[in-house]
Short mmCIF file of C-alpha atoms in Angstrom, two decimals:
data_model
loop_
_atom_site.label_atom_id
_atom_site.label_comp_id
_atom_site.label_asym_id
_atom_site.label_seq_id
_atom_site.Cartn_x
_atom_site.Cartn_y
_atom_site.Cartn_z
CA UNK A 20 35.30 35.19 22.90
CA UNK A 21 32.34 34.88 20.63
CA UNK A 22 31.86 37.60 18.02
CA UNK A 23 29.11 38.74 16.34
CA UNK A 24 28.79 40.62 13.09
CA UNK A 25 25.25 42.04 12.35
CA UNK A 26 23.72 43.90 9.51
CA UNK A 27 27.41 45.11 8.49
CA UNK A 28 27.52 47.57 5.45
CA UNK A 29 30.98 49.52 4.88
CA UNK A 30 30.80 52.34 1.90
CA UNK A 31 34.26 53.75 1.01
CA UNK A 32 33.30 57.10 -1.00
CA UNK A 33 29.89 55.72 -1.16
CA UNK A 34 30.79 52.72 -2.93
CA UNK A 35 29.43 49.51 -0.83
CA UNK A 36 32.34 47.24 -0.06
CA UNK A 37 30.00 45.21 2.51
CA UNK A 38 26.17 44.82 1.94
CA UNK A 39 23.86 43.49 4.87
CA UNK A 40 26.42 41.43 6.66
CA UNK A 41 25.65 39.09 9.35
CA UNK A 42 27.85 36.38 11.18
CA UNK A 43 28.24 34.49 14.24
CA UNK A 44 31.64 32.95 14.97
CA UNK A 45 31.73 30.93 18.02
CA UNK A 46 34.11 31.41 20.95
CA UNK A 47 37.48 29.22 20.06
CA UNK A 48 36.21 28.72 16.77
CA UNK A 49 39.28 29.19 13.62
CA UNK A 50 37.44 30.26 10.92
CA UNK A 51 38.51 30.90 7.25
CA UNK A 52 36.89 34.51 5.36
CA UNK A 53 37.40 33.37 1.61
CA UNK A 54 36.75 34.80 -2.11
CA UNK A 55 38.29 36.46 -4.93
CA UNK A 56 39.59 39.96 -4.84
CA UNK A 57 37.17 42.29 -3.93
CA UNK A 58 34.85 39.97 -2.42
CA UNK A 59 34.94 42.07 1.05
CA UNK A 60 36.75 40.00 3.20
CA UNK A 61 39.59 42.00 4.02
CA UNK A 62 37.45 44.30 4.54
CA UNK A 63 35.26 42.35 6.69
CA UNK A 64 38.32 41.10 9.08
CA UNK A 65 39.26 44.95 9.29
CA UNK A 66 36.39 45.89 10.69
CA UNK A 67 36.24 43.31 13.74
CA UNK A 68 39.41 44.15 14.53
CA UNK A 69 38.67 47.59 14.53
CA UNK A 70 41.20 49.20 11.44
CA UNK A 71 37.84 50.31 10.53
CA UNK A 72 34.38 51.12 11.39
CA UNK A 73 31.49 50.18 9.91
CA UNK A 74 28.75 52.63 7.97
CA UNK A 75 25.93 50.58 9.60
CA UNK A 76 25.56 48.04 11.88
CA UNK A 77 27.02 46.59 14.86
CA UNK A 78 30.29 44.26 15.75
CA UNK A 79 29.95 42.42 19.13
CA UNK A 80 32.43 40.82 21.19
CA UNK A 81 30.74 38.97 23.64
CA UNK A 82 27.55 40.50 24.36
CA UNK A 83 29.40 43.85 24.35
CA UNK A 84 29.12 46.59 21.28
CA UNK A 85 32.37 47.06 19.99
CA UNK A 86 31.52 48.76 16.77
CA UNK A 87 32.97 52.42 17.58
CA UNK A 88 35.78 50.79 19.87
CA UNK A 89 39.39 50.98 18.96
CA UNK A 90 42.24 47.85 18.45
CA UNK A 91 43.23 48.53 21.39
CA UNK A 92 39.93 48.76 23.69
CA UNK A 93 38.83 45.75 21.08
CA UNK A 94 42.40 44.01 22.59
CA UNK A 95 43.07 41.84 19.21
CA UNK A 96 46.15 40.28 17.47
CA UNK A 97 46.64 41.07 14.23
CA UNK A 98 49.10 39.10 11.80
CA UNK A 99 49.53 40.72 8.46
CA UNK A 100 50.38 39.03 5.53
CA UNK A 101 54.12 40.95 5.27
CA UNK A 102 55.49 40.21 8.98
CA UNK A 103 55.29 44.31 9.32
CA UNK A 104 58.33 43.31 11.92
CA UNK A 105 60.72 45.92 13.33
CA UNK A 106 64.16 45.75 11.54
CA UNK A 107 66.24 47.04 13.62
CA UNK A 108 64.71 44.98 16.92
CA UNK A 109 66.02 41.79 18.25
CA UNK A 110 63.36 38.97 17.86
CA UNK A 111 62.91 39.33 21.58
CA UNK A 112 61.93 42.56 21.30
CA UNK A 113 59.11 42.55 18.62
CA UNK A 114 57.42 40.06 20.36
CA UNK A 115 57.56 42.25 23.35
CA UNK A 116 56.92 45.31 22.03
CA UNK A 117 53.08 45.35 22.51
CA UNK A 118 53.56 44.49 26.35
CA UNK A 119 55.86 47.67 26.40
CA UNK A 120 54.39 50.16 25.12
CA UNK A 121 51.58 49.39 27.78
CA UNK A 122 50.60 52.07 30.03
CA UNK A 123 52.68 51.99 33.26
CA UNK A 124 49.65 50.69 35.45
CA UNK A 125 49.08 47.98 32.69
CA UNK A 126 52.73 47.30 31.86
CA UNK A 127 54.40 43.77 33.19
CA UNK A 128 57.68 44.36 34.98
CA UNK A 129 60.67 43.45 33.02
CA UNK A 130 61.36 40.36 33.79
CA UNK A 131 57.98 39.35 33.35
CA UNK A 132 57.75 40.13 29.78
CA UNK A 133 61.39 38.17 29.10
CA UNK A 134 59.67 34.95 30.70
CA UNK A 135 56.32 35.77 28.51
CA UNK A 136 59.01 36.06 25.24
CA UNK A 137 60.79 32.93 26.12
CA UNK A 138 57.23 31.00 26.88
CA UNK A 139 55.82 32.09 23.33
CA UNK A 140 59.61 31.09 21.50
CA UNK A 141 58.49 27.59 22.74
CA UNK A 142 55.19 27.65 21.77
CA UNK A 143 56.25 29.10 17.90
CA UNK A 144 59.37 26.58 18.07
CA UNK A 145 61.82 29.51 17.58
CA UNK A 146 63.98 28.93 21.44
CA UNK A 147 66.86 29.88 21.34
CA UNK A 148 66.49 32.97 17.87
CA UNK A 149 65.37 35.76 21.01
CA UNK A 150 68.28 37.50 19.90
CA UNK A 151 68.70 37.21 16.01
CA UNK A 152 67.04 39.63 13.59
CA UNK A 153 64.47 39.23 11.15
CA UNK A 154 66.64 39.76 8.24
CA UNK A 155 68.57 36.73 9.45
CA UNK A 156 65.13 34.85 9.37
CA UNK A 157 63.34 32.45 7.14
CA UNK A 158 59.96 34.01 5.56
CA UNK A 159 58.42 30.79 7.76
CA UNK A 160 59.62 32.14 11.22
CA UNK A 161 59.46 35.35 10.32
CA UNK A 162 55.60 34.74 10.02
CA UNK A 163 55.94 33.04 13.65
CA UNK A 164 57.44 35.50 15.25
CA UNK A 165 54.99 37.62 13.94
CA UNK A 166 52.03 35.29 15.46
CA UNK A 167 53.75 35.33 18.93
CA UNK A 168 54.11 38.92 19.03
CA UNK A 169 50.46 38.83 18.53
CA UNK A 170 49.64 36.50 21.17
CA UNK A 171 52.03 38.07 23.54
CA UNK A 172 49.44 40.68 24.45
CA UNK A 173 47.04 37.81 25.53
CA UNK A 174 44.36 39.15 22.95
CA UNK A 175 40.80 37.99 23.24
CA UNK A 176 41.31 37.24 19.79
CA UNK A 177 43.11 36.91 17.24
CA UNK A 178 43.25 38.24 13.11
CA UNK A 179 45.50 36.97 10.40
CA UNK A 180 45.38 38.39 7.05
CA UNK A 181 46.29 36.57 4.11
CA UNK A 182 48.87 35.12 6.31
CA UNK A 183 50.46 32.52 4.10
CA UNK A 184 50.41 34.70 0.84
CA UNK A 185 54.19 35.72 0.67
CA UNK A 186 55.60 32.73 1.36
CA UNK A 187 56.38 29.61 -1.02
CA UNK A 188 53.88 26.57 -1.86
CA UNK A 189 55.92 24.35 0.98
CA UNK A 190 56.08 26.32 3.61
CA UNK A 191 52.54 27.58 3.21
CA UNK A 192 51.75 23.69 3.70
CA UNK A 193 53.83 23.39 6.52
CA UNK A 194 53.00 26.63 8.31
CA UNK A 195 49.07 25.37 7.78
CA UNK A 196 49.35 22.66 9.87
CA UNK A 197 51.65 23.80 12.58
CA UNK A 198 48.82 27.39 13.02
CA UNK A 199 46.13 24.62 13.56
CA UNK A 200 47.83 22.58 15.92
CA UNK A 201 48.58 26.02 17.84
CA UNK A 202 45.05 27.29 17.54
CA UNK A 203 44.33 24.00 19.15
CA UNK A 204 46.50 24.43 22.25
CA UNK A 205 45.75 28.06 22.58
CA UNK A 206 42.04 27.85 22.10
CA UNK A 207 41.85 31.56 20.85
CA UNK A 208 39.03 32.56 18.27
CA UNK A 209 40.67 32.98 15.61
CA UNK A 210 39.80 34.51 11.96
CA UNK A 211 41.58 34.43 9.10
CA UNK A 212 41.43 35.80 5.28
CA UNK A 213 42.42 33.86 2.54
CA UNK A 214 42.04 33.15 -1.38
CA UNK A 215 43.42 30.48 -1.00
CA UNK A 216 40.26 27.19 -1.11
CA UNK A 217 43.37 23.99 0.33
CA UNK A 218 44.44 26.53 2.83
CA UNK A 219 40.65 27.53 4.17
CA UNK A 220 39.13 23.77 3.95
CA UNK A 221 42.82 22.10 5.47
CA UNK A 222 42.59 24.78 8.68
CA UNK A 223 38.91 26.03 9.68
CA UNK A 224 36.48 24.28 11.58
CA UNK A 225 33.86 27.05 9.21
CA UNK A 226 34.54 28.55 6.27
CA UNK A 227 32.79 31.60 4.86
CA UNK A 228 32.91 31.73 1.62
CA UNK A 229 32.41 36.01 -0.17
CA UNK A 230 31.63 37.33 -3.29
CA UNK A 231 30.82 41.26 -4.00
CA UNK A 232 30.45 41.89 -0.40
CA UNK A 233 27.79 39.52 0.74
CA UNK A 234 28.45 36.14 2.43
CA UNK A 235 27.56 33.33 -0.15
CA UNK A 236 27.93 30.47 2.35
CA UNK A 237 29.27 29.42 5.61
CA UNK A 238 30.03 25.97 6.81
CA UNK A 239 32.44 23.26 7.20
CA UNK A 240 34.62 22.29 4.50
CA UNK A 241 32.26 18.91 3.78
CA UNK A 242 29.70 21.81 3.36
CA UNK A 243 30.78 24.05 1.12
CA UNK A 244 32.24 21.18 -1.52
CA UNK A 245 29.48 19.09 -1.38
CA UNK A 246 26.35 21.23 -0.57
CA UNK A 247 27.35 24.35 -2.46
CA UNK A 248 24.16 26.70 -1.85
CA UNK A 249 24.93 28.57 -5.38
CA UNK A 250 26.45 28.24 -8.57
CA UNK A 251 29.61 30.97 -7.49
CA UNK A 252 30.19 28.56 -4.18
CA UNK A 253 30.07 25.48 -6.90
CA UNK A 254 32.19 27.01 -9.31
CA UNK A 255 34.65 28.85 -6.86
CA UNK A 256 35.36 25.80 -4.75
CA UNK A 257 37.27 23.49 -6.65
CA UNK A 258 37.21 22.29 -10.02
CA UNK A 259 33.63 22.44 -11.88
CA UNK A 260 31.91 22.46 -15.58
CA UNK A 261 28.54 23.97 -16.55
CA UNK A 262 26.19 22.91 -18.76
CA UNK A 263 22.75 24.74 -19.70
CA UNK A 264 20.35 22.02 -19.39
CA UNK A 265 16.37 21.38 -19.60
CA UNK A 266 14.20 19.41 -17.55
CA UNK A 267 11.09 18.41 -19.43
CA UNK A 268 9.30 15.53 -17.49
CA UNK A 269 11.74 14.50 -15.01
CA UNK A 270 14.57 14.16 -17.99
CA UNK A 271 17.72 16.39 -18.12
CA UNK A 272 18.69 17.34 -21.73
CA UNK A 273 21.31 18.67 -23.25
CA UNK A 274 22.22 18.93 -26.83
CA UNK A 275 19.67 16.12 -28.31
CA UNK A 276 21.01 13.71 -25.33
CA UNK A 277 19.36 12.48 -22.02
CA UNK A 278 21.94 12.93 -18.89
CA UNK A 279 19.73 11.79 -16.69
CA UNK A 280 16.98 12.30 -14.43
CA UNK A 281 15.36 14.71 -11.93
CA UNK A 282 12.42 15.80 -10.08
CA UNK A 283 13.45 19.06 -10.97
CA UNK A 284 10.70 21.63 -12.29
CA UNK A 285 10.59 21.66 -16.06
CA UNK A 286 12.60 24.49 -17.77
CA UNK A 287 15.54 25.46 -18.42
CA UNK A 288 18.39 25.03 -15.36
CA UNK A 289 22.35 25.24 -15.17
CA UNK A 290 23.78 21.50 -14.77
CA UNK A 291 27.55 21.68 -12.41
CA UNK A 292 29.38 19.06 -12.21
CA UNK A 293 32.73 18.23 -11.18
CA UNK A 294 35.77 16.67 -13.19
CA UNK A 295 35.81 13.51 -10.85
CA UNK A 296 32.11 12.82 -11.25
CA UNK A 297 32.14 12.06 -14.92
CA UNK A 298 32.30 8.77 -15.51
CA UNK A 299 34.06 7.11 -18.93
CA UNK A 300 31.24 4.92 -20.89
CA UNK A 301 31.20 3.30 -24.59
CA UNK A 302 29.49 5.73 -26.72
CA UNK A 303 26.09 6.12 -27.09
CA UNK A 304 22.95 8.66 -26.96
CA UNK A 305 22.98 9.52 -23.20
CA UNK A 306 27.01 10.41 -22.59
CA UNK A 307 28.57 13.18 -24.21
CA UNK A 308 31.44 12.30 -26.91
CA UNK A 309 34.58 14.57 -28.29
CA UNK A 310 38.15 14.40 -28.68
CA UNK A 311 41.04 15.55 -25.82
CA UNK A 312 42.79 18.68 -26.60
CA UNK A 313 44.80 19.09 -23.76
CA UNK A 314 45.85 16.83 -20.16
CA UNK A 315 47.48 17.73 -17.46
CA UNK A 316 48.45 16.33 -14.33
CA UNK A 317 46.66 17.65 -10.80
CA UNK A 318 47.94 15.77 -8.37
CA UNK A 319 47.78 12.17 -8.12
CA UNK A 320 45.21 12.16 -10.83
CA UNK A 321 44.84 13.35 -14.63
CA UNK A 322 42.73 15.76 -16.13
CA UNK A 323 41.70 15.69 -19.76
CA UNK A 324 39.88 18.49 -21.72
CA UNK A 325 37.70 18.05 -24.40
CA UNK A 326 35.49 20.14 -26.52
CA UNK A 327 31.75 18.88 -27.83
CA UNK A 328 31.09 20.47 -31.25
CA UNK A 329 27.18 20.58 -30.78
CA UNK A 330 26.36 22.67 -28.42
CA UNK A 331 29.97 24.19 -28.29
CA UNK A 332 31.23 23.68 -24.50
CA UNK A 333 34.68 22.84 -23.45
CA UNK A 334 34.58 19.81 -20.14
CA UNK A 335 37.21 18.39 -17.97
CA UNK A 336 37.10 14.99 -17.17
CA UNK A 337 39.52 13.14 -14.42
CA UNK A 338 40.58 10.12 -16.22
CA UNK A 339 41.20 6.78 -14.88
CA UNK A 340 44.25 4.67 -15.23
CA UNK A 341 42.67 2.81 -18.28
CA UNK A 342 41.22 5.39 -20.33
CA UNK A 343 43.27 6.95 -23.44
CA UNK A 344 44.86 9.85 -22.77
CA UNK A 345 46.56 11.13 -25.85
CA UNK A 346 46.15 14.32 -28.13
CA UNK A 347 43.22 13.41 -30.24
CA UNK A 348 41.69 10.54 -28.79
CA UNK A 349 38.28 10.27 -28.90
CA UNK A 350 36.17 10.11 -25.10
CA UNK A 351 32.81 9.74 -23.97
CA UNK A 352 31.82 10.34 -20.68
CA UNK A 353 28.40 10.74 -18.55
CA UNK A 354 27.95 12.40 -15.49
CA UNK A 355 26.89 10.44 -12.67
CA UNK A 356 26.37 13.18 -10.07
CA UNK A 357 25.56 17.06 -10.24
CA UNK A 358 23.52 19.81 -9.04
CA UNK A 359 21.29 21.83 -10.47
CA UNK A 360 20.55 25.64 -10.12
CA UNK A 361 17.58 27.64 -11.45
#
C-alpha cells in the first residue's frame, strides 16, 4: 500500500504543528519519521493513521482519499511506544482482540483466530507464552506481542511510534534488527517515529528527517549523512562543528588562516565539518592549533575537544591511535572535507 501525504498542515488551537507537508512512501517501503521534540512527526504518523485529521490537505492510501476516514476504515496497525497491552488478558488474547471485536459478518470463527494467534507467536518468536501475562513479560516481548497484535488484523499498514523508547540500550539493538528482518518477510509498509538517528539509519530503507513541522530531508541513510541538504540535517545527524568562514577568491578563511579551497561565491558562509574529517598535521598557518580540554571515548574511537583562543570556538576532533591525548596537550588539526552553507 503506497501512501501519499500532500500539502499537510495540522493547527492545534491555531498553532501550526505541520506546515505544507508533502510525502510519498512507497508500497513495502519501512521508513523512519525523525527529529527533535516538536519537530511534527508524531504528529505526522497520527494523522496517516487516522488519530487525527488534518486542517488542510489530503492523506492517500493508494489512489484512494483517506483524509476524513477513520483507523478503522483506514485498517492500520498501530504500535505505541508503552505496549498499551491489556493486563488482565492472556497473551493470546491481546493479540486477538482486534479480530474479536470485529463485526459478526467480518469476524473469523474461533478457531480461526487461535490458528492466526499461534501463526503470529511464530513469526514474533514468542510460541509457546499464548497463555502468560504481560506482567510476566520482558519489556522486549512485551513490545512483540504488541507488533503481532497489530499485524493480526492483516492491516494494509502498519504505524509504530517511538517503539523502542522504553526499553534499555540492548534490547533496543536487538529488537532493531529482529523488526527489519520481520518487515522483510511481511512486506508491509511500514512507518515509524523515532529520535533516535542509529535506530532510523540501522532500519529504514528512507529516512525523513523534521524540524518545526516541515520535512528537512528525505533519503537513504548514505543520504542524509553524507549529502545533508541543510545545516539542521548536518548538525542533527551525527556528530558536527561549525565554523563561520569567508570565501574571498576561491580561499576559505577563518581566523587569519587558509582551510582550504572552493569555488564557492565570495562572502561570508558557515563551514560543517565532522569530528572524523579533521585530520592531525604539524603546526603551521593553514590548520587550526589549541590545547585538549576534555576526551572521551565513542565507540571504538576517541574524541578530543579543544578550544582555539582566536576566534573563540570549541572543535572535536577523532583522534588516531598516535596522536596525544592527554589534558593539556597541544593539537593541530585541518579539515580535509566539509560543506558549506550560505
Amino acid at each position: 500500500m503506497k501512501i501519499g501525504v500532500r500539502h499537510i498542515r495540522k493547527e492545534f488551537d491555531r498553532y501550526p504543528a505541520l506546515h505544507d507537508v508533502s510525502l510519498d512512501i512507497r508500497s513495502g517501503e519501512l521508513i523512519a519519521l525523525l527529529g527533535p521534540s516538536g519537530s511534527g512527526k508524531t504528529t505526522l504518523l497520527r494523522l496517516i493513521a487516522g488519530l487525527e485529521f488534518p486542517t488542510s490537505g489530503q492523506i492517500l492510501f493508494g489512489d484512494e482519499d483517506a483524509s476524513l476516514k477513520s483507523v478503522q476504515e483506514r485498517n492500520v496497525g498501530f504500535v505505541f511506544q508503552h505496549y498499551a497491552l491489556f493486563k488482565h488478558m492472556t497473551i493470546a488474547d491481546n493479540i486477538g482482540f482486534g479480530l474479536r471485536v470485529r463485526g459478526r459478518s467480518e469476524r473469523p470463527p474461533a478457531g480461526e483466530i487461535a490458528r492466526r494467534v499461534e501463526e503470529l507467536l511464530d513469526l514474533v518468536q514468542l510460541s509457546g507464552l499464548g497463555k502468560r501475562y504481560p506482567q510476566q513479560l520482558s519489556g522486549g516481548q512485551r513490545q512483540r506481542v504488541a507488533l503481532a497484535r497489530a499485524l493480526a488484523i492483516e492491516p494494509r499498514v502498519l504505524l509504530l511510534d517511538e517503539p523502542f523508547g522504553a526499553l534499555d540500550a540492548k534490547v533496543r539493538k536487538d529488537l532493531r534488527r529482529w523488526l527489519r528482518e520481520l518487515h522483510d518477510k511481511t512486506g508491509h509498509t511500514t512507518v515509524f517515529v523515532t529520535h533516535d538517528q542509529d535506530e532510523a539509519v540501522e532500519l529504514a530503507d528512507r529516512v525523513v528527517v523534521m524540524s518545526q513541522g516541515r520535512i528537512e530531508q528525505v533519503g537513504s541513510a548514505d543520504d542524509i549523512y553524507d549529502r545533508p541538504e541543510s545545516p539542521f540535517v548536518f548538525s542533527f545527524i551525527g556528530q558536527s562543528n561549525e565554523l563561520p568562514v569567508e570565501v574571498r577568491g576561491g580561499e576559505i578563511g577563518f581566523g587569519g588562516r587558509s582551510l582550504g579551497r572552493t569555488d564557492a561565491a565570495d562572502g561570508a558562509w558557515r563551514m560543517f565539518v565532522r569530528p572524523h574529517d579533521f585530520e592531525v598535521v604539524a603546526p603551521g598557518e593553514t590548520a587550526l592549533t589549541g590545547a585538549i580540554s576534555l576526551t572521551r571515548r565513542v565507540g571504538g574511537v576517541r574524541v578530543a575537544e579543544f578550544s582555539l583562543a582566536e576566534p573563540a570556538r570549541r572543535i572535536e576532533v577523532e583522534l588516531p591511535p598516535s596522536a596525544p591525548s592527554e589534558i593539556g596537550a597541544p593539537i593541530t588539526v585541518r579539515p580535509r572535507r566539509w560543506q558549506l552553507f550560505a
